[in-house]
Amino acid sequence: MSGTGPAAEVRRIAEACDLADDVITLNEQACLQLKYRGLRDASLWLGDGGFALLHGQILDLAVHPDSRGHGVGTALATTALAGTSRVEAWSHADHPAAARIAARLGIPRERELRIMSRPTSLPLAEVTIPDGVRIRTFEPGDEAALLEVNAHAFAHHPEQGHMTSEDFRERVAEAWFDPAGLFLAVPEDEAASASGVAPEVLGFHWTKVHRDEVPPYGEVYVVATNPKAAGRGLGTVLTNVGLRYLATQGVDEVILYVDGDNDPAIAVYDRQGFVTVRTEVQYRGAAAGT
């Protein structure tokens, strides 16, 4: 998104909001969709220093700091939602203006997402890899098995569980992708397990390093375990392996995102030294009058 035109205006507004609110206005999914797919399956409204971007039922809305307080956000949201029966919209800073717009449109506050952080200098406890399991990094041919585990592990997750091959390829094409930072738990006798078909994946930890940020930082991007391997502690093992890797990547901090009601995952991250630093909020439901 550069140059002139609607995409440049979206970028200008989003960057101003990033600075004013100290959060990322457009999340990764929205940025990748604009970069690789443009407005395919999406609609964009621009006006009075704000924008509304609608992908299916997912709404991204932002108002330039200089244009706030004049009803721009409410007007854009009302227009964008006129043709949809339901909406999902994140407030990445849990901004009071977002809460007011949602209240005016009758959209309930539905989910909270915790952003947790830990310093890479914090020691990690030793973990033991379960018998019959080995940890290796991503190789060509792993995509289908990885996506299958992801779909089962996040079957009830409204975003992560719907990752497609196209979504995966777009992320792999990004400059930050490094197969050395994508760890897979596989059967120790992997060749025998595969039996000539796609390799079996018991779980994975996909790490990410944000080198374009100042200062750079790491991220526990996705941790997923195959339900067939539940109860073996693979989530803890894979998280630990990824954190040790990130500590070698020249970053001082590692963050992660986790649903506020996911008590088992939060307990794992608490034990590994993560603390909550921010909360994001999703408004989801039918807008009044739609």
Short mmCIF file of C-alpha atoms in Angstrom, two decimals:
data_model
loop_
_atom_site.label_atom_id
_atom_site.label_comp_id
_atom_site.label_asym_id
_atom_site.label_seq_id
_atom_site.Cartn_x
_atom_site.Cartn_y
_atom_site.Cartn_z
CA MET A 1 0.00 0.00 0.00
CA SER A 2 1.97 3.00 -1.26
CA GLY A 3 1.76 5.93 -3.67
CA THR A 4 -1.59 7.62 -4.18
CA GLY A 5 -5.19 6.50 -4.25
CA PRO A 6 -7.40 4.67 -1.73
CA ALA A 7 -4.67 2.27 -0.53
CA ALA A 8 -2.31 5.16 0.23
CA GLU A 9 -5.06 6.96 2.17
CA VAL A 10 -5.76 3.83 4.23
CA ARG A 11 -2.04 3.56 5.00
CA ARG A 12 -1.81 7.27 5.94
CA ILE A 13 -4.74 7.02 8.36
CA ALA A 14 -3.59 3.70 9.83
CA GLU A 15 -0.04 4.95 10.44
CA ALA A 16 -1.32 8.09 12.19
CA CYS A 17 -3.55 5.94 14.40
CA ASP A 18 -0.63 3.59 15.15
CA LEU A 19 1.38 6.51 16.54
CA ALA A 20 -1.50 8.08 18.45
CA ASP A 21 -2.78 4.85 20.05
CA ASP A 22 0.55 2.98 20.35
CA VAL A 23 -0.95 -0.17 18.79
CA ILE A 24 -1.15 -1.67 15.30
CA THR A 25 -4.39 -0.44 13.72
CA LEU A 26 -4.57 -3.04 10.93
CA ASN A 27 -3.74 -6.55 12.08
CA GLU A 28 -1.68 -8.99 10.04
CA GLN A 29 -4.64 -10.63 8.34
CA ALA A 30 -6.00 -7.31 7.07
CA CYS A 31 -2.57 -6.18 5.83
CA LEU A 32 -1.90 -9.46 4.01
CA GLN A 33 -5.32 -9.43 2.37
CA LEU A 34 -4.76 -5.91 1.07
CA LYS A 35 -1.23 -6.73 -0.09
CA TYR A 36 -1.97 -9.98 -1.92
CA ARG A 37 -5.69 -9.80 -2.70
CA GLY A 38 -6.48 -6.08 -2.79
CA LEU A 39 -10.21 -5.53 -2.42
CA ARG A 40 -11.11 -9.02 -3.67
CA ASP A 41 -14.05 -10.11 -1.52
CA ALA A 42 -13.82 -6.81 0.37
CA SER A 43 -15.33 -3.33 0.37
CA LEU A 44 -13.70 -0.03 1.35
CA TRP A 45 -15.29 3.25 2.42
CA LEU A 46 -13.24 6.43 2.81
CA GLY A 47 -14.43 9.74 4.17
CA ASP A 48 -13.58 12.71 6.39
CA GLY A 49 -10.26 11.29 7.56
CA GLY A 50 -11.42 7.76 8.27
CA PHE A 51 -11.88 4.40 6.58
CA ALA A 52 -14.01 1.29 6.98
CA LEU A 53 -12.79 -1.96 5.42
CA LEU A 54 -15.15 -4.93 5.37
CA HIS A 55 -13.98 -8.49 4.55
CA GLY A 56 -17.07 -10.67 4.81
CA GLN A 57 -18.24 -9.92 8.35
CA ILE A 58 -14.86 -8.62 9.57
CA LEU A 59 -14.75 -4.85 9.95
CA ASP A 60 -11.60 -2.73 10.26
CA LEU A 61 -12.36 0.90 11.04
CA ALA A 62 -10.05 3.78 11.89
CA VAL A 63 -10.33 7.55 12.18
CA HIS A 64 -7.32 9.86 11.91
CA PRO A 65 -6.56 11.48 15.30
CA ASP A 66 -7.20 14.92 13.79
CA SER A 67 -10.71 13.90 12.71
CA ARG A 68 -11.93 12.23 15.90
CA GLY A 69 -14.84 13.40 17.99
CA HIS A 70 -17.03 14.43 15.05
CA GLY A 71 -19.04 11.27 14.40
CA VAL A 72 -16.83 10.05 11.54
CA GLY A 73 -16.42 6.56 12.98
CA THR A 74 -20.13 6.09 13.65
CA ALA A 75 -21.03 7.29 10.14
CA LEU A 76 -18.52 4.96 8.48
CA ALA A 77 -19.57 1.99 10.59
CA THR A 78 -23.26 2.60 9.87
CA THR A 79 -22.59 2.75 6.13
CA ALA A 80 -20.32 -0.30 6.07
CA LEU A 81 -22.72 -2.46 8.07
CA ALA A 82 -25.84 -1.54 6.11
CA GLY A 83 -25.40 -4.62 3.91
CA THR A 84 -24.38 -7.25 6.47
CA SER A 85 -26.37 -9.04 9.15
CA ARG A 86 -23.45 -9.59 11.55
CA VAL A 87 -20.07 -8.06 12.23
CA GLU A 88 -16.77 -8.86 13.94
CA ALA A 89 -14.58 -5.88 14.83
CA TRP A 90 -11.47 -5.60 17.02
CA SER A 91 -10.51 -2.64 19.16
CA HIS A 92 -6.76 -3.21 19.40
CA ALA A 93 -6.38 -0.62 22.16
CA ASP A 94 -9.72 -1.26 23.86
CA HIS A 95 -10.41 2.35 22.89
CA PRO A 96 -13.39 4.06 24.56
CA ALA A 97 -14.46 5.50 21.19
CA ALA A 98 -14.83 1.97 19.82
CA ALA A 99 -16.95 1.04 22.83
CA ARG A 100 -19.22 4.05 22.19
CA ILE A 101 -19.65 3.19 18.49
CA ALA A 102 -20.44 -0.44 19.34
CA ALA A 103 -22.98 0.67 21.95
CA ARG A 104 -24.70 3.01 19.48
CA LEU A 105 -24.98 0.19 16.95
CA GLY A 106 -25.98 -2.42 19.54
CA ILE A 107 -22.96 -4.68 18.93
CA PRO A 108 -21.98 -6.62 22.09
CA ARG A 109 -18.49 -6.90 23.55
CA GLU A 110 -17.78 -10.59 22.90
CA ARG A 111 -14.10 -11.54 23.34
CA GLU A 112 -10.94 -10.35 25.00
CA LEU A 113 -7.47 -11.09 23.71
CA ARG A 114 -4.50 -10.83 26.04
CA ILE A 115 -1.13 -9.63 24.81
CA MET A 116 1.49 -11.22 27.05
CA SER A 117 5.22 -10.52 27.18
CA ARG A 118 8.42 -11.92 28.68
CA PRO A 119 12.08 -10.84 28.47
CA THR A 120 14.40 -13.24 26.64
CA SER A 121 16.86 -12.82 29.53
CA LEU A 122 14.51 -14.72 31.85
CA PRO A 123 15.76 -18.30 32.37
CA LEU A 124 13.63 -21.16 31.06
CA ALA A 125 12.99 -24.38 32.92
CA GLU A 126 14.29 -27.56 31.33
CA VAL A 127 11.69 -29.72 29.63
CA THR A 128 11.82 -33.33 28.50
CA ILE A 129 10.74 -34.34 25.03
CA PRO A 130 8.29 -37.28 25.34
CA ASP A 131 9.45 -40.73 24.29
CA GLY A 132 8.82 -41.48 20.64
CA VAL A 133 8.85 -37.81 19.66
CA ARG A 134 11.48 -35.63 18.05
CA ILE A 135 11.51 -31.92 17.27
CA ARG A 136 12.64 -30.70 13.87
CA THR A 137 12.16 -27.61 11.72
CA PHE A 138 9.79 -27.13 8.80
CA GLU A 139 10.55 -28.82 5.49
CA PRO A 140 8.88 -28.69 2.06
CA GLY A 141 5.99 -31.13 2.09
CA ASP A 142 4.93 -30.36 5.68
CA GLU A 143 2.27 -27.81 4.74
CA ALA A 144 -0.74 -30.13 4.47
CA ALA A 145 -0.03 -31.92 7.76
CA LEU A 146 0.63 -28.63 9.54
CA LEU A 147 -2.63 -27.13 8.28
CA GLU A 148 -4.52 -30.26 9.36
CA VAL A 149 -3.18 -29.98 12.90
CA ASN A 150 -3.96 -26.26 12.91
CA ALA A 151 -7.55 -26.87 11.79
CA HIS A 152 -8.17 -29.51 14.48
CA ALA A 153 -6.38 -27.63 17.26
CA PHE A 154 -8.30 -24.43 16.55
CA ALA A 155 -11.56 -25.97 15.36
CA HIS A 156 -13.59 -23.56 17.49
CA HIS A 157 -11.33 -20.55 16.96
CA PRO A 158 -13.03 -17.96 14.70
CA GLU A 159 -9.79 -16.82 13.00
CA GLN A 160 -6.88 -19.22 13.41
CA GLY A 161 -8.87 -22.36 12.71
CA HIS A 162 -9.70 -21.21 9.20
CA MET A 163 -6.12 -20.82 7.92
CA THR A 164 -6.04 -22.00 4.29
CA SER A 165 -3.21 -23.01 1.97
CA GLU A 166 -3.45 -19.54 0.43
CA ASP A 167 -3.13 -17.93 3.87
CA PHE A 168 -0.11 -20.12 4.63
CA ARG A 169 1.64 -19.35 1.33
CA GLU A 170 1.13 -15.62 1.82
CA ARG A 171 2.85 -15.79 5.20
CA VAL A 172 5.68 -17.93 3.86
CA ALA A 173 6.22 -15.28 1.14
CA GLU A 174 6.76 -12.56 3.74
CA ALA A 175 10.31 -11.36 4.52
CA TRP A 176 9.99 -12.39 8.17
CA PHE A 177 9.35 -16.08 7.42
CA ASP A 178 12.21 -18.39 8.37
CA PRO A 179 11.75 -22.17 8.29
CA ALA A 180 14.40 -22.40 11.03
CA GLY A 181 11.87 -20.75 13.36
CA LEU A 182 8.98 -23.15 12.62
CA PHE A 183 9.33 -26.18 14.90
CA LEU A 184 7.43 -29.44 14.40
CA ALA A 185 6.93 -32.32 16.81
CA VAL A 186 6.88 -35.54 14.79
CA PRO A 187 7.07 -39.28 15.56
CA GLU A 188 10.63 -40.37 16.21
CA ASP A 189 10.32 -43.04 13.53
CA GLU A 190 8.82 -40.55 11.09
CA ALA A 191 9.45 -42.58 7.94
CA ALA A 192 7.57 -45.60 9.29
CA SER A 193 4.74 -43.39 10.57
CA ALA A 194 4.27 -41.65 7.23
CA SER A 195 3.97 -44.98 5.35
CA GLY A 196 4.45 -43.29 2.04
CA VAL A 197 1.91 -40.51 2.61
CA ALA A 198 2.22 -36.99 3.97
CA PRO A 199 4.29 -36.79 7.19
CA GLU A 200 2.41 -36.85 10.47
CA VAL A 201 2.74 -33.76 12.64
CA LEU A 202 1.97 -34.05 16.35
CA GLY A 203 2.25 -30.32 17.00
CA PHE A 204 4.11 -27.20 15.97
CA HIS A 205 5.40 -23.87 17.24
CA TRP A 206 5.66 -21.14 14.62
CA THR A 207 7.82 -18.27 15.84
CA LYS A 208 8.12 -14.82 14.31
CA VAL A 209 10.75 -12.11 14.62
CA HIS A 210 9.61 -8.51 14.03
CA ARG A 211 12.89 -7.10 12.72
CA ASP A 212 11.21 -4.09 11.13
CA GLU A 213 10.14 -2.76 14.54
CA VAL A 214 12.25 -0.56 16.83
CA PRO A 215 13.34 -2.29 18.95
CA PRO A 216 12.84 -5.66 17.25
CA TYR A 217 10.99 -8.34 19.20
CA GLY A 218 9.99 -11.98 18.91
CA GLU A 219 6.57 -13.56 18.91
CA VAL A 220 5.06 -16.90 19.82
CA TYR A 221 3.10 -16.79 16.57
CA VAL A 222 1.17 -20.09 16.70
CA VAL A 223 1.42 -23.08 19.04
CA ALA A 224 -0.81 -26.03 18.16
CA THR A 225 -0.93 -29.68 19.15
CA ASN A 226 -2.64 -32.55 17.38
CA PRO A 227 -5.65 -33.66 19.49
CA LYS A 228 -4.42 -37.25 18.97
CA ALA A 229 -1.29 -36.31 20.94
CA ALA A 230 -3.13 -34.58 23.80
CA GLY A 231 -1.88 -35.13 27.34
CA ARG A 232 1.79 -35.53 26.42
CA GLY A 233 2.89 -32.02 27.31
CA LEU A 234 3.83 -31.16 23.73
CA GLY A 235 2.46 -27.62 23.98
CA THR A 236 4.84 -26.84 26.83
CA VAL A 237 7.77 -28.54 25.09
CA LEU A 238 7.20 -26.76 21.78
CA THR A 239 6.74 -23.39 23.48
CA ASN A 240 9.99 -23.90 25.37
CA VAL A 241 11.90 -24.87 22.20
CA GLY A 242 10.63 -21.79 20.37
CA LEU A 243 11.46 -19.46 23.24
CA ARG A 244 15.02 -20.79 23.39
CA TYR A 245 15.34 -20.14 19.65
CA LEU A 246 13.97 -16.60 19.92
CA ALA A 247 16.48 -15.84 22.68
CA THR A 248 19.24 -16.34 20.07
CA GLN A 249 17.72 -13.94 17.54
CA GLY A 250 18.91 -10.63 18.96
CA VAL A 251 15.61 -9.61 20.58
CA ASP A 252 15.02 -8.60 24.18
CA GLU A 253 11.28 -9.35 24.34
CA VAL A 254 8.87 -12.02 23.18
CA ILE A 255 5.12 -11.44 22.95
CA LEU A 256 2.11 -13.62 22.28
CA TYR A 257 -1.64 -13.31 21.83
CA VAL A 258 -4.03 -15.56 23.73
CA ASP A 259 -7.79 -15.54 24.27
CA GLY A 260 -8.65 -14.17 27.68
CA ASP A 261 -10.78 -17.23 28.55
CA ASN A 262 -8.16 -19.81 27.51
CA ASP A 263 -7.16 -20.67 31.07
CA PRO A 264 -5.00 -23.75 30.24
CA ALA A 265 -2.85 -21.81 27.73
CA ILE A 266 -2.56 -18.81 30.04
CA ALA A 267 -1.40 -21.11 32.85
CA VAL A 268 1.35 -22.50 30.59
CA TYR A 269 2.50 -19.00 29.65
CA ASP A 270 2.36 -17.81 33.27
CA ARG A 271 4.73 -20.62 34.25
CA GLN A 272 7.10 -19.55 31.49
CA GLY A 273 7.31 -16.00 32.77
CA PHE A 274 4.81 -14.18 30.57
CA VAL A 275 2.77 -11.30 32.00
CA THR A 276 -0.21 -9.52 30.47
CA VAL A 277 0.70 -6.09 29.09
CA ARG A 278 -2.43 -5.16 27.11
CA THR A 279 -5.93 -6.37 26.30
CA GLU A 280 -7.68 -6.17 22.94
CA VAL A 281 -11.45 -6.45 22.60
CA GLN A 282 -13.68 -7.88 19.91
CA TYR A 283 -17.22 -6.68 19.30
CA ARG A 284 -19.28 -9.32 17.54
CA GLY A 285 -22.92 -9.77 16.70
CA ALA A 286 -25.80 -8.17 14.81
CA ALA A 287 -25.80 -4.41 14.48
CA ALA A 288 -29.06 -2.67 15.37
CA GLY A 289 -31.12 -1.99 12.30
CA THR A 290 -29.17 -4.35 9.98
#
